[in-house]
Coordinates of C-alpha atoms (C1' of nucleotides) in Angstrom, one line a residue:
Chain A
X158 CA -24.9 -14.7 -7.1
X159 CA -26.2 -13.1 -3.9
X160 CA -24.9 -9.8 -2.4
X161 CA -23.5 -10.7 1.0
X162 CA -24.1 -7.3 2.5
X163 CA -24.3 -8.8 6.0
X164 CA -20.6 -9.8 6.2
X165 CA -17.7 -7.5 6.6
X166 CA -15.7 -7.1 3.4
X167 CA -12.0 -7.4 4.0
X168 CA -10.2 -4.1 3.8
X169 CA -7.7 -5.5 1.3
X170 CA -10.6 -6.0 -1.1
X171 CA -11.8 -2.5 -0.5
X172 CA -8.3 -1.3 -1.3
X173 CA -8.4 -2.9 -4.7
X174 CA -11.8 -1.5 -5.8
X175 CA -10.4 2.0 -6.6
X176 CA -7.9 0.3 -8.9
X177 CA -10.6 -1.6 -10.7
X178 CA -12.6 1.7 -11.0
X179 CA -9.6 3.5 -12.4
X180 CA -8.9 0.8 -15.0
X181 CA -12.6 0.6 -15.9
X182 CA -12.8 4.3 -16.6
X183 CA -9.8 4.1 -18.8
X184 CA -11.4 1.2 -20.8
X185 CA -14.5 3.4 -21.0
X186 CA -12.4 6.3 -22.4
X187 CA -11.2 3.8 -25.1
X188 CA -14.9 3.3 -26.0
X189 CA -15.1 -0.2 -24.8
X190 CA -18.5 -1.4 -23.6
X191 CA -17.7 -4.8 -22.0
X192 CA -14.7 -6.3 -20.3
X193 CA -13.8 -9.6 -18.6
X194 CA -12.0 -10.5 -15.3
X195 CA -9.2 -11.7 -17.5
X196 CA -8.8 -8.5 -19.5
X197 CA -8.9 -6.4 -16.4
X198 CA -6.5 -8.7 -14.6
X199 CA -4.0 -8.5 -17.3
X200 CA -4.0 -4.7 -17.2
X201 CA -3.8 -4.6 -13.4
X202 CA -1.5 -7.6 -13.0
X203 CA -4.0 -9.3 -10.7
X204 CA -5.4 -12.8 -11.3
X205 CA -8.8 -13.0 -12.9
X206 CA -10.0 -15.3 -10.0
X207 CA -9.1 -12.5 -7.6
X208 CA -11.1 -9.9 -9.4
X209 CA -14.2 -12.2 -9.7
X210 CA -14.0 -13.0 -6.1
X211 CA -13.6 -9.4 -5.0
X212 CA -16.6 -8.3 -7.1
X213 CA -18.7 -11.2 -6.0
X214 CA -18.7 -9.8 -2.5
X215 CA -21.1 -7.1 -3.7
X216 CA -23.3 -9.2 -5.9
X217 CA -23.3 -10.7 -9.3
X218 CA -22.2 -7.8 -11.5
X219 CA -21.2 -9.9 -14.5
X220 CA -22.7 -12.3 -17.0
X221 CA -21.4 -15.7 -17.8
X222 CA -20.0 -16.1 -21.2
X223 CA -19.9 -12.3 -21.7
X224 CA -18.1 -10.5 -18.9
X225 CA -18.9 -7.2 -17.2
X226 CA -20.8 -4.2 -18.7
X227 CA -18.2 -1.5 -18.1
X228 CA -20.6 1.4 -17.5
X229 CA -22.8 -0.7 -15.1
X230 CA -19.7 -2.0 -13.2
X231 CA -18.4 1.6 -12.8
X232 CA -21.7 2.7 -11.3
X233 CA -21.8 -0.2 -8.9
X234 CA -18.2 0.4 -7.7
X235 CA -18.9 4.1 -7.3
X236 CA -21.9 3.2 -5.2
X237 CA -19.9 0.8 -3.1
X238 CA -17.1 3.2 -2.5
X239 CA -19.5 6.1 -2.0
X240 CA -17.9 8.2 -4.8
X241 CA -21.1 8.6 -6.7
X242 CA -21.3 11.9 -4.8
X243 CA -18.9 14.8 -4.5
X244 CA -16.8 15.0 -1.3
X245 CA -15.5 18.4 -0.1
X246 CA -12.0 18.2 1.1
X247 CA -9.7 20.6 2.8
X248 CA -5.9 21.0 2.3
X249 CA -3.8 21.9 5.3
X250 CA -0.4 23.3 4.5
X251 CA 0.4 25.7 1.6
X252 CA 4.1 24.9 1.1
X253 CA 5.3 23.4 -2.2
X254 CA 3.4 20.2 -1.6
X255 CA 0.1 21.9 -0.5
X256 CA 0.3 24.1 -3.5
X257 CA 0.9 21.2 -5.9
X258 CA -2.1 19.3 -4.3
X259 CA -4.3 22.4 -4.6
X260 CA -3.4 22.7 -8.3
X261 CA -3.9 19.1 -9.1
X262 CA -6.8 18.6 -11.6
X263 CA -7.2 14.9 -11.0
X264 CA -9.4 15.0 -7.9
X265 CA -12.5 16.6 -9.4
X266 CA -13.7 13.9 -11.7
X267 CA -13.1 11.1 -9.3
X268 CA -15.3 12.3 -6.5
X269 CA -13.4 15.1 -4.6
X270 CA -13.4 18.9 -4.6
X271 CA -11.1 21.0 -2.6
X272 CA -13.1 23.5 -0.6
X273 CA -10.4 25.4 1.2
X274 CA -6.6 25.6 1.8
X275 CA -5.2 26.5 5.2
X276 CA -1.8 27.4 6.5
X277 CA -0.5 28.6 9.8
X278 CA 2.2 30.9 8.6
X279 CA 1.2 34.6 8.3
X280 CA 3.1 35.2 5.1
X281 CA 1.1 32.4 3.4
X282 CA -2.3 33.6 4.5
X283 CA -4.1 35.6 1.9
X284 CA -1.9 34.2 -0.9
X285 CA -3.7 33.0 -4.0
X286 CA -3.3 29.4 -5.2
X287 CA -5.4 28.9 -8.3
X288 CA -8.9 29.6 -7.3
X289 CA -8.2 29.5 -3.6
X290 CA -7.1 32.0 -1.1
X291 CA -5.0 30.6 1.8
X292 CA -7.0 30.8 5.0
X293 CA -5.5 30.9 8.6
X294 CA -5.5 27.6 10.5
X295 CA -7.4 29.5 13.2
X296 CA -10.5 29.6 11.1
X297 CA -10.1 25.9 10.0
X298 CA -12.3 24.3 12.7
X299 CA -15.2 26.6 12.0
X300 CA -15.0 26.2 8.2
X301 CA -14.9 22.4 8.5
X302 CA -17.8 22.4 10.9
X303 CA -19.9 24.8 8.9
X304 CA -19.3 23.0 5.5
X305 CA -19.7 19.6 7.0
X306 CA -16.3 18.5 5.7
X307 CA -15.2 15.0 6.5
X308 CA -11.9 14.6 4.6
X309 CA -8.6 16.4 4.9
X310 CA -5.3 16.3 3.1
X311 CA -2.4 17.0 5.4
X312 CA 0.7 18.6 3.9
X313 CA 2.4 20.3 6.8
X314 CA 5.9 19.6 8.2
X315 CA 6.3 16.3 10.1
X316 CA 6.7 18.1 13.4
X317 CA 3.2 19.7 13.1
X318 CA 1.3 16.7 11.6
X319 CA 0.1 15.1 14.8
X320 CA -1.1 18.4 16.3
X321 CA -2.9 19.5 13.1
X322 CA -4.5 16.0 12.8
X323 CA -5.8 16.3 16.3
X324 CA -7.4 19.6 15.5
X325 CA -8.9 18.2 12.3
X326 CA -10.4 15.2 14.2
X327 CA -11.7 17.6 16.8
X328 CA -13.4 19.7 14.1
X329 CA -15.2 16.7 12.7
X330 CA -12.9 15.3 10.0
X331 CA -13.2 11.5 9.6
X332 CA -10.6 10.7 7.0
X333 CA -7.1 12.1 6.7
X334 CA -4.7 11.6 3.8
X335 CA -1.3 12.4 5.4
X336 CA 1.5 13.5 3.1
X337 CA 3.9 14.2 6.0
X338 CA 6.5 11.5 6.4
X339 CA 5.5 10.5 9.9
X340 CA 3.0 8.2 11.5
X341 CA 0.0 9.8 13.1
X342 CA -2.3 8.3 15.8
X343 CA -6.0 8.9 15.3
X344 CA -9.1 7.5 17.0
X345 CA -10.6 4.3 15.6
X346 CA -13.5 6.0 14.0
X347 CA -11.1 8.1 11.9
X348 CA -9.6 6.7 8.7
X349 CA -6.0 7.5 7.9
X350 CA -3.9 6.8 4.8
X351 CA -0.3 7.8 4.0
X352 CA 1.6 9.1 1.0
X353 CA 5.3 9.0 1.4
X354 CA 7.2 8.5 -1.9
X355 CA 10.4 7.7 -0.1
X356 CA 9.0 4.6 1.5
X357 CA 8.1 3.3 -1.9
X358 CA 11.6 4.1 -3.3
X359 CA 13.2 2.3 -0.3
X360 CA 11.0 -0.7 -0.8
X361 CA 12.3 -0.9 -4.4
X362 CA 16.0 -0.4 -3.7
X363 CA 15.9 -3.6 -1.6
X364 CA 15.5 -5.5 -4.8
X365 CA 18.0 -3.6 -6.9
X366 CA 21.5 -4.9 -7.5
X367 CA 24.0 -2.7 -5.7
Chain B
X60 CA 19.1 -15.5 16.6
X61 CA 20.5 -16.4 13.2
X62 CA 20.3 -14.4 10.0
X63 CA 18.4 -16.4 7.5
X64 CA 19.9 -15.0 4.4
X65 CA 19.2 -18.1 2.4
X66 CA 15.4 -17.8 2.4
X67 CA 13.4 -15.2 0.6
X68 CA 12.0 -12.5 2.7
X69 CA 8.3 -11.8 2.1
X70 CA 7.7 -8.6 0.2
X71 CA 5.2 -7.5 2.8
X72 CA 8.0 -7.5 5.4
X73 CA 10.2 -5.5 3.1
X74 CA 7.4 -3.0 2.7
X75 CA 7.3 -2.3 6.5
X76 CA 11.1 -1.8 6.9
X77 CA 10.9 1.8 5.5
X78 CA 8.3 2.6 8.1
X79 CA 10.5 1.2 10.9
X80 CA 13.3 3.2 9.5
X81 CA 11.3 6.4 9.4
X82 CA 10.0 6.0 12.9
X83 CA 13.5 5.1 14.2
X84 CA 15.0 8.3 12.7
X85 CA 12.4 10.3 14.4
X86 CA 13.2 8.7 17.8
X87 CA 16.8 9.5 17.1
X88 CA 16.0 13.1 16.4
X89 CA 14.3 13.1 19.8
X90 CA 17.6 12.1 21.3
X91 CA 16.5 8.6 22.2
X92 CA 19.2 5.9 22.3
X93 CA 17.2 2.7 22.8
X94 CA 13.7 1.5 21.9
X95 CA 11.6 -1.6 22.1
X96 CA 9.3 -3.5 19.8
X97 CA 6.5 -2.4 22.0
X98 CA 7.3 1.4 21.8
X99 CA 7.8 1.2 18.1
X100 CA 4.6 -0.8 17.6
X101 CA 2.6 1.7 19.5
X102 CA 3.9 4.6 17.3
X103 CA 3.3 2.7 14.1
X104 CA 0.1 0.9 15.2
X105 CA 1.7 -2.5 14.4
X106 CA 1.9 -5.3 17.0
X107 CA 5.2 -5.7 18.8
X108 CA 5.3 -9.4 17.8
X109 CA 5.1 -8.4 14.2
X110 CA 8.0 -6.0 14.5
X111 CA 10.2 -8.6 16.3
X112 CA 9.4 -11.2 13.7
X113 CA 10.1 -8.9 10.8
X114 CA 13.4 -7.9 12.2
X115 CA 14.4 -11.4 13.1
X116 CA 14.5 -12.3 9.4
X117 CA 17.7 -10.4 9.2
X118 CA 19.4 -11.5 12.4
X119 CA 19.2 -10.7 16.0
X120 CA 19.3 -6.9 16.2
X121 CA 18.0 -6.6 19.7
X122 CA 19.0 -7.5 23.2
X123 CA 16.7 -9.3 25.6
X124 CA 15.6 -7.2 28.5
X125 CA 16.8 -4.0 26.8
X126 CA 15.4 -3.6 23.4
X127 CA 17.1 -2.2 20.2
X128 CA 19.9 0.3 20.0
X129 CA 18.4 2.9 17.7
X130 CA 21.5 3.9 15.9
X131 CA 22.6 0.3 15.3
X132 CA 19.1 -0.7 14.1
X133 CA 19.0 2.2 11.7
X134 CA 22.3 1.2 10.2
X135 CA 21.2 -2.4 9.8
X136 CA 17.9 -1.4 8.1
X137 CA 19.7 0.9 5.8
X138 CA 22.0 -1.9 4.9
X139 CA 19.2 -4.3 4.2
X140 CA 17.3 -1.8 2.1
X141 CA 20.4 -0.6 0.4
X142 CA 19.9 3.0 1.3
X143 CA 23.2 3.3 3.0
X144 CA 24.3 4.7 -0.4
X145 CA 22.9 7.6 -2.4
X146 CA 20.8 6.7 -5.4
X147 CA 20.5 9.0 -8.4
X148 CA 17.0 9.4 -9.7
X149 CA 15.5 11.1 -12.7
X150 CA 12.1 12.8 -12.8
X151 CA 10.1 12.6 -16.0
X152 CA 7.5 15.2 -16.5
X153 CA 7.8 18.9 -15.6
X154 CA 4.2 19.8 -15.0
X155 CA 2.8 20.9 -11.6
X156 CA 3.5 17.5 -10.2
X157 CA 7.0 17.1 -11.6
X158 CA 7.9 20.5 -10.4
X159 CA 6.7 19.8 -6.9
X160 CA 8.6 16.5 -6.8
X161 CA 11.8 18.3 -8.1
X162 CA 11.4 20.9 -5.3
X163 CA 10.8 18.4 -2.5
X164 CA 13.6 18.4 0.0
X165 CA 12.7 15.1 1.6
X166 CA 14.5 12.8 -0.7
X167 CA 18.1 13.8 -0.1
X168 CA 18.6 12.6 3.5
X169 CA 16.8 9.4 2.9
X170 CA 19.0 8.0 0.2
X171 CA 17.9 9.7 -3.0
X172 CA 19.2 12.6 -5.2
X173 CA 17.5 13.9 -8.2
X174 CA 20.0 14.0 -11.1
X175 CA 17.9 15.3 -13.9
X176 CA 14.4 16.4 -14.9
X177 CA 13.0 15.7 -18.3
X178 CA 10.0 16.8 -20.3
X179 CA 8.8 16.3 -23.9
X180 CA 7.1 19.7 -24.4
X181 CA 9.3 22.3 -26.1
X182 CA 8.1 25.1 -23.9
X183 CA 9.2 23.3 -20.8
X184 CA 12.6 22.4 -22.0
X185 CA 15.3 24.8 -20.7
X186 CA 13.1 26.0 -17.9
X187 CA 14.7 26.2 -14.5
X188 CA 13.3 24.3 -11.6
X189 CA 15.3 25.0 -8.5
X190 CA 18.8 23.7 -9.4
X191 CA 17.7 21.8 -12.4
X192 CA 17.2 22.7 -16.0
X193 CA 14.5 20.7 -17.8
X194 CA 16.0 18.4 -20.4
X195 CA 14.4 17.0 -23.5
X196 CA 13.1 13.5 -23.3
X197 CA 15.1 12.8 -26.4
X198 CA 18.3 13.0 -24.4
X199 CA 16.9 10.9 -21.5
X200 CA 18.2 7.5 -22.6
X201 CA 21.7 8.7 -23.0
X202 CA 21.8 10.5 -19.7
X203 CA 20.3 7.5 -17.8
X204 CA 22.8 5.2 -19.4
X205 CA 25.8 7.5 -18.9
X206 CA 25.1 8.2 -15.3
X207 CA 24.1 4.6 -14.5
X208 CA 20.7 5.6 -13.2
X209 CA 18.4 2.8 -12.0
X210 CA 15.4 4.7 -10.6
X211 CA 12.9 7.0 -12.2
X212 CA 9.9 9.0 -10.9
X213 CA 7.2 9.3 -13.5
X214 CA 5.0 12.4 -13.5
X215 CA 3.6 12.5 -17.0
X216 CA 0.0 12.4 -18.2
X217 CA -1.6 9.0 -17.9
X218 CA -1.8 8.7 -21.7
X219 CA 2.0 8.9 -22.0
X220 CA 3.0 6.8 -18.9
X221 CA 3.3 3.4 -20.5
X222 CA 5.3 4.7 -23.4
X223 CA 7.7 6.7 -21.2
X224 CA 8.0 3.7 -18.9
X225 CA 9.0 1.5 -21.8
X226 CA 11.7 4.0 -22.8
X227 CA 13.0 4.2 -19.2
X228 CA 13.3 0.4 -19.0
X229 CA 15.0 0.3 -22.4
X230 CA 17.5 2.8 -21.1
X231 CA 18.3 0.7 -18.1
X232 CA 16.0 1.9 -15.3
X233 CA 15.1 -0.9 -12.9
X234 CA 12.7 0.9 -10.5
X235 CA 9.8 3.2 -11.4
X236 CA 7.7 5.3 -9.0
X237 CA 4.6 6.1 -11.1
X238 CA 2.6 9.1 -10.1
X239 CA 0.3 8.9 -13.2
X240 CA -3.1 7.5 -12.3
X241 CA -2.8 4.4 -14.5
X242 CA -1.4 0.9 -14.3
X243 CA 1.7 0.2 -16.2
X244 CA 3.1 -3.1 -17.3
X245 CA 6.9 -3.6 -16.9
X246 CA 9.1 -6.7 -17.2
X247 CA 9.6 -8.9 -14.1
X248 CA 13.0 -7.6 -13.5
X249 CA 11.8 -4.0 -13.1
X250 CA 10.2 -2.8 -9.8
X251 CA 7.2 -0.6 -9.9
X252 CA 5.3 1.3 -7.2
X253 CA 2.3 3.7 -7.5
X254 CA 1.3 6.9 -6.0
X255 CA -2.3 7.9 -6.6
X256 CA -3.8 10.0 -3.8
X257 CA -7.3 9.4 -5.2
X258 CA -7.2 5.7 -4.7
X259 CA -6.4 6.3 -1.0
X260 CA -9.3 8.8 -0.7
X261 CA -11.7 6.4 -2.3
X262 CA -10.6 3.6 0.0
X263 CA -11.5 5.8 2.9
X264 CA -14.8 7.0 1.7
X265 CA -16.0 3.4 1.7
X266 CA -16.0 3.6 5.5
X267 CA -17.5 7.1 5.9
X268 CA -21.1 7.6 6.8
X269 CA -22.9 9.1 3.8
Chain C
dT7 C1' 23.8 -12.3 45.0
dT8 C1' 19.1 -12.9 44.4
dG9 C1' 14.6 -11.9 42.8
dA10 C1' 11.4 -8.9 40.3
dG11 C1' 10.8 -6.9 36.1
dT12 C1' 11.8 -6.4 30.9
dT13 C1' 12.2 -7.7 26.4
dT14 C1' 13.9 -10.5 22.6
dG15 C1' 13.5 -14.4 19.2
dT16 C1' 10.8 -18.1 17.8
dG17 C1' 7.9 -22.3 17.1
dA18 C1' 3.2 -23.4 16.8
dA19 C1' -1.6 -22.0 16.2
dA20 C1' -4.9 -19.1 14.3
dG21 C1' -6.4 -16.2 10.9
dT22 C1' -6.5 -14.3 6.3
dT23 C1' -5.8 -14.2 1.4
dT24 C1' -5.1 -16.2 -3.0
dC25 C1' -5.6 -19.5 -6.4
dA26 C1' -7.1 -23.5 -9.1
dA27 C1' -10.8 -25.9 -10.9
dC28 C1' -15.4 -26.5 -12.4
dA29 C1' -20.5 -26.4 -13.0
dA30 C1' -23.6 -23.2 -14.9
dT31 C1' -24.7 -20.2 -18.4
dA32 C1' -24.1 -17.2 -22.4
dT33 C1' -22.5 -16.3 -27.2
dT34 C1' -21.1 -17.4 -31.8
dC35 C1' -21.1 -19.6 -36.0
dA36 C1' -21.4 -23.4 -39.0
Chain D
dT227 C1' -30.1 -26.2 -34.2
dG228 C1' -26.1 -27.8 -31.9
dA229 C1' -21.1 -27.8 -31.1
dA230 C1' -17.3 -25.0 -29.8
dT231 C1' -15.9 -21.3 -27.2
dA232 C1' -16.0 -17.9 -23.5
dT233 C1' -16.7 -16.4 -18.9
dT234 C1' -18.9 -16.0 -14.4
dG235 C1' -19.5 -17.1 -9.4
dT236 C1' -18.2 -20.3 -6.0
dT237 C1' -16.0 -24.0 -3.5
dG238 C1' -12.3 -25.9 -1.1
dA239 C1' -7.5 -26.3 -0.8
dA240 C1' -3.1 -24.1 -0.7
dA241 C1' -0.3 -20.4 0.5
dC242 C1' 0.7 -16.7 3.2
dT243 C1' 0.6 -13.6 7.3
dT244 C1' -0.3 -12.5 12.0
dT245 C1' -0.6 -13.5 16.7
dC246 C1' 0.2 -16.1 20.8
dA247 C1' 2.9 -17.6 24.4
dC248 C1' 7.1 -18.7 26.5
dA249 C1' 12.0 -19.9 27.4
dA250 C1' 16.2 -17.4 27.4
dA251 C1' 18.7 -13.5 28.4
dC252 C1' 19.4 -9.1 30.2
dT253 C1' 18.9 -5.1 33.9
dC254 C1' 18.4 -3.1 38.2
dA255 C1' 17.8 -2.5 43.0
dA256 C1' 17.9 -4.3 47.5

DNA sequence: TTGAGTTTGTGAAAGTTTCAACAATATTCA
DNA sequence: TGAATATTGTTGAAACTTTCACAAACTCAA
């Protein structure tokens, strides 16, 4: 019943909230008004008890006998995750991957806008990618500082990832989504997440019959 | 000391093996011969005890007082994950994302080769993407069957993802890496993994100061 | 050869996460 | 209205995961 804002919420719970949010928005698109932990759980392949417990960390969002008002729950989750605002993000690296990221339409309506795209290579600089013009890495720190940017997506070669990450942190970035297939060390006050499709593929091949 | 091949290895352990493998290959590129659980742990931000325990599930790969022979450990992990062979993979969806995936050079030397790229839209079919020519989805099942393909990467719009996944499973695919921002239901004998950068970003914004 | 210094593999303890079950409350419909 | 049905939030137990701590085994230098 009560919001337990004093305690620390387990990170694993936080990690599921974006999945709930994504599923809820889809239900909303299908013109549904109300859902239940059971329905949501079925879609997400997560137990209904888990979903109720996760949500209960933030207060009583549901109604016994009825379930959850989708619109209301979406708003609450957006508040919790702080995606009820728009975050400006920079992309570093304008190779194939950086270009694909910069073209991706899916960030906008989920809380993120790409502000600038940077690259180190002279032949990339000045190149147009959609609405962006590739900027030199040399001007990155200033742009991040001036625009108060806190989030970066890193799409540079693995060899350069640590050094670029260091520069980003130095410039004030507090969250990095790293697409380079290498681990990066950042200070405790900086968030880091990884995207490496090959690790997912390798995790699956373990279970395949040869 | 002993390989406990009879018991089931926790999936969470399997999920870390690709990270170990990735870090080891990087150490190898730096011409290192030997490493320790401590060194690896420092790079990966995982405790050394965790790494030793994970590896011990598969047998004693290390030597007391010395550590792990990098080349040997890489081979063992590749065996365990079944990436000591090359897996043929199909890409479905030839939009921005599918094109970026098809161009990505990073699959090849980690155990995966793209065999074919499919799309449903007539204006995409026949289009060249690097070494591939986009094939119609109509011919997908036959190609998958004939080539014995077990793995697919899904880069279609969210609306189409479930239906395409169903077709893939029907055609014999046993592992799907889904880039569409939606949950998909597959039978128990089919592996599924997700890539949705926005969920990672939203997980990080929770921790940022507004 | 001996002793100091490493590092593994592992059993037991501590910590974390999931799940089952149920009282409380709401809805529906006869 | 009242019985049948649905669904939440929560408790406590079960399951799972990580960490601790140490004997055993190896290296190296004196």
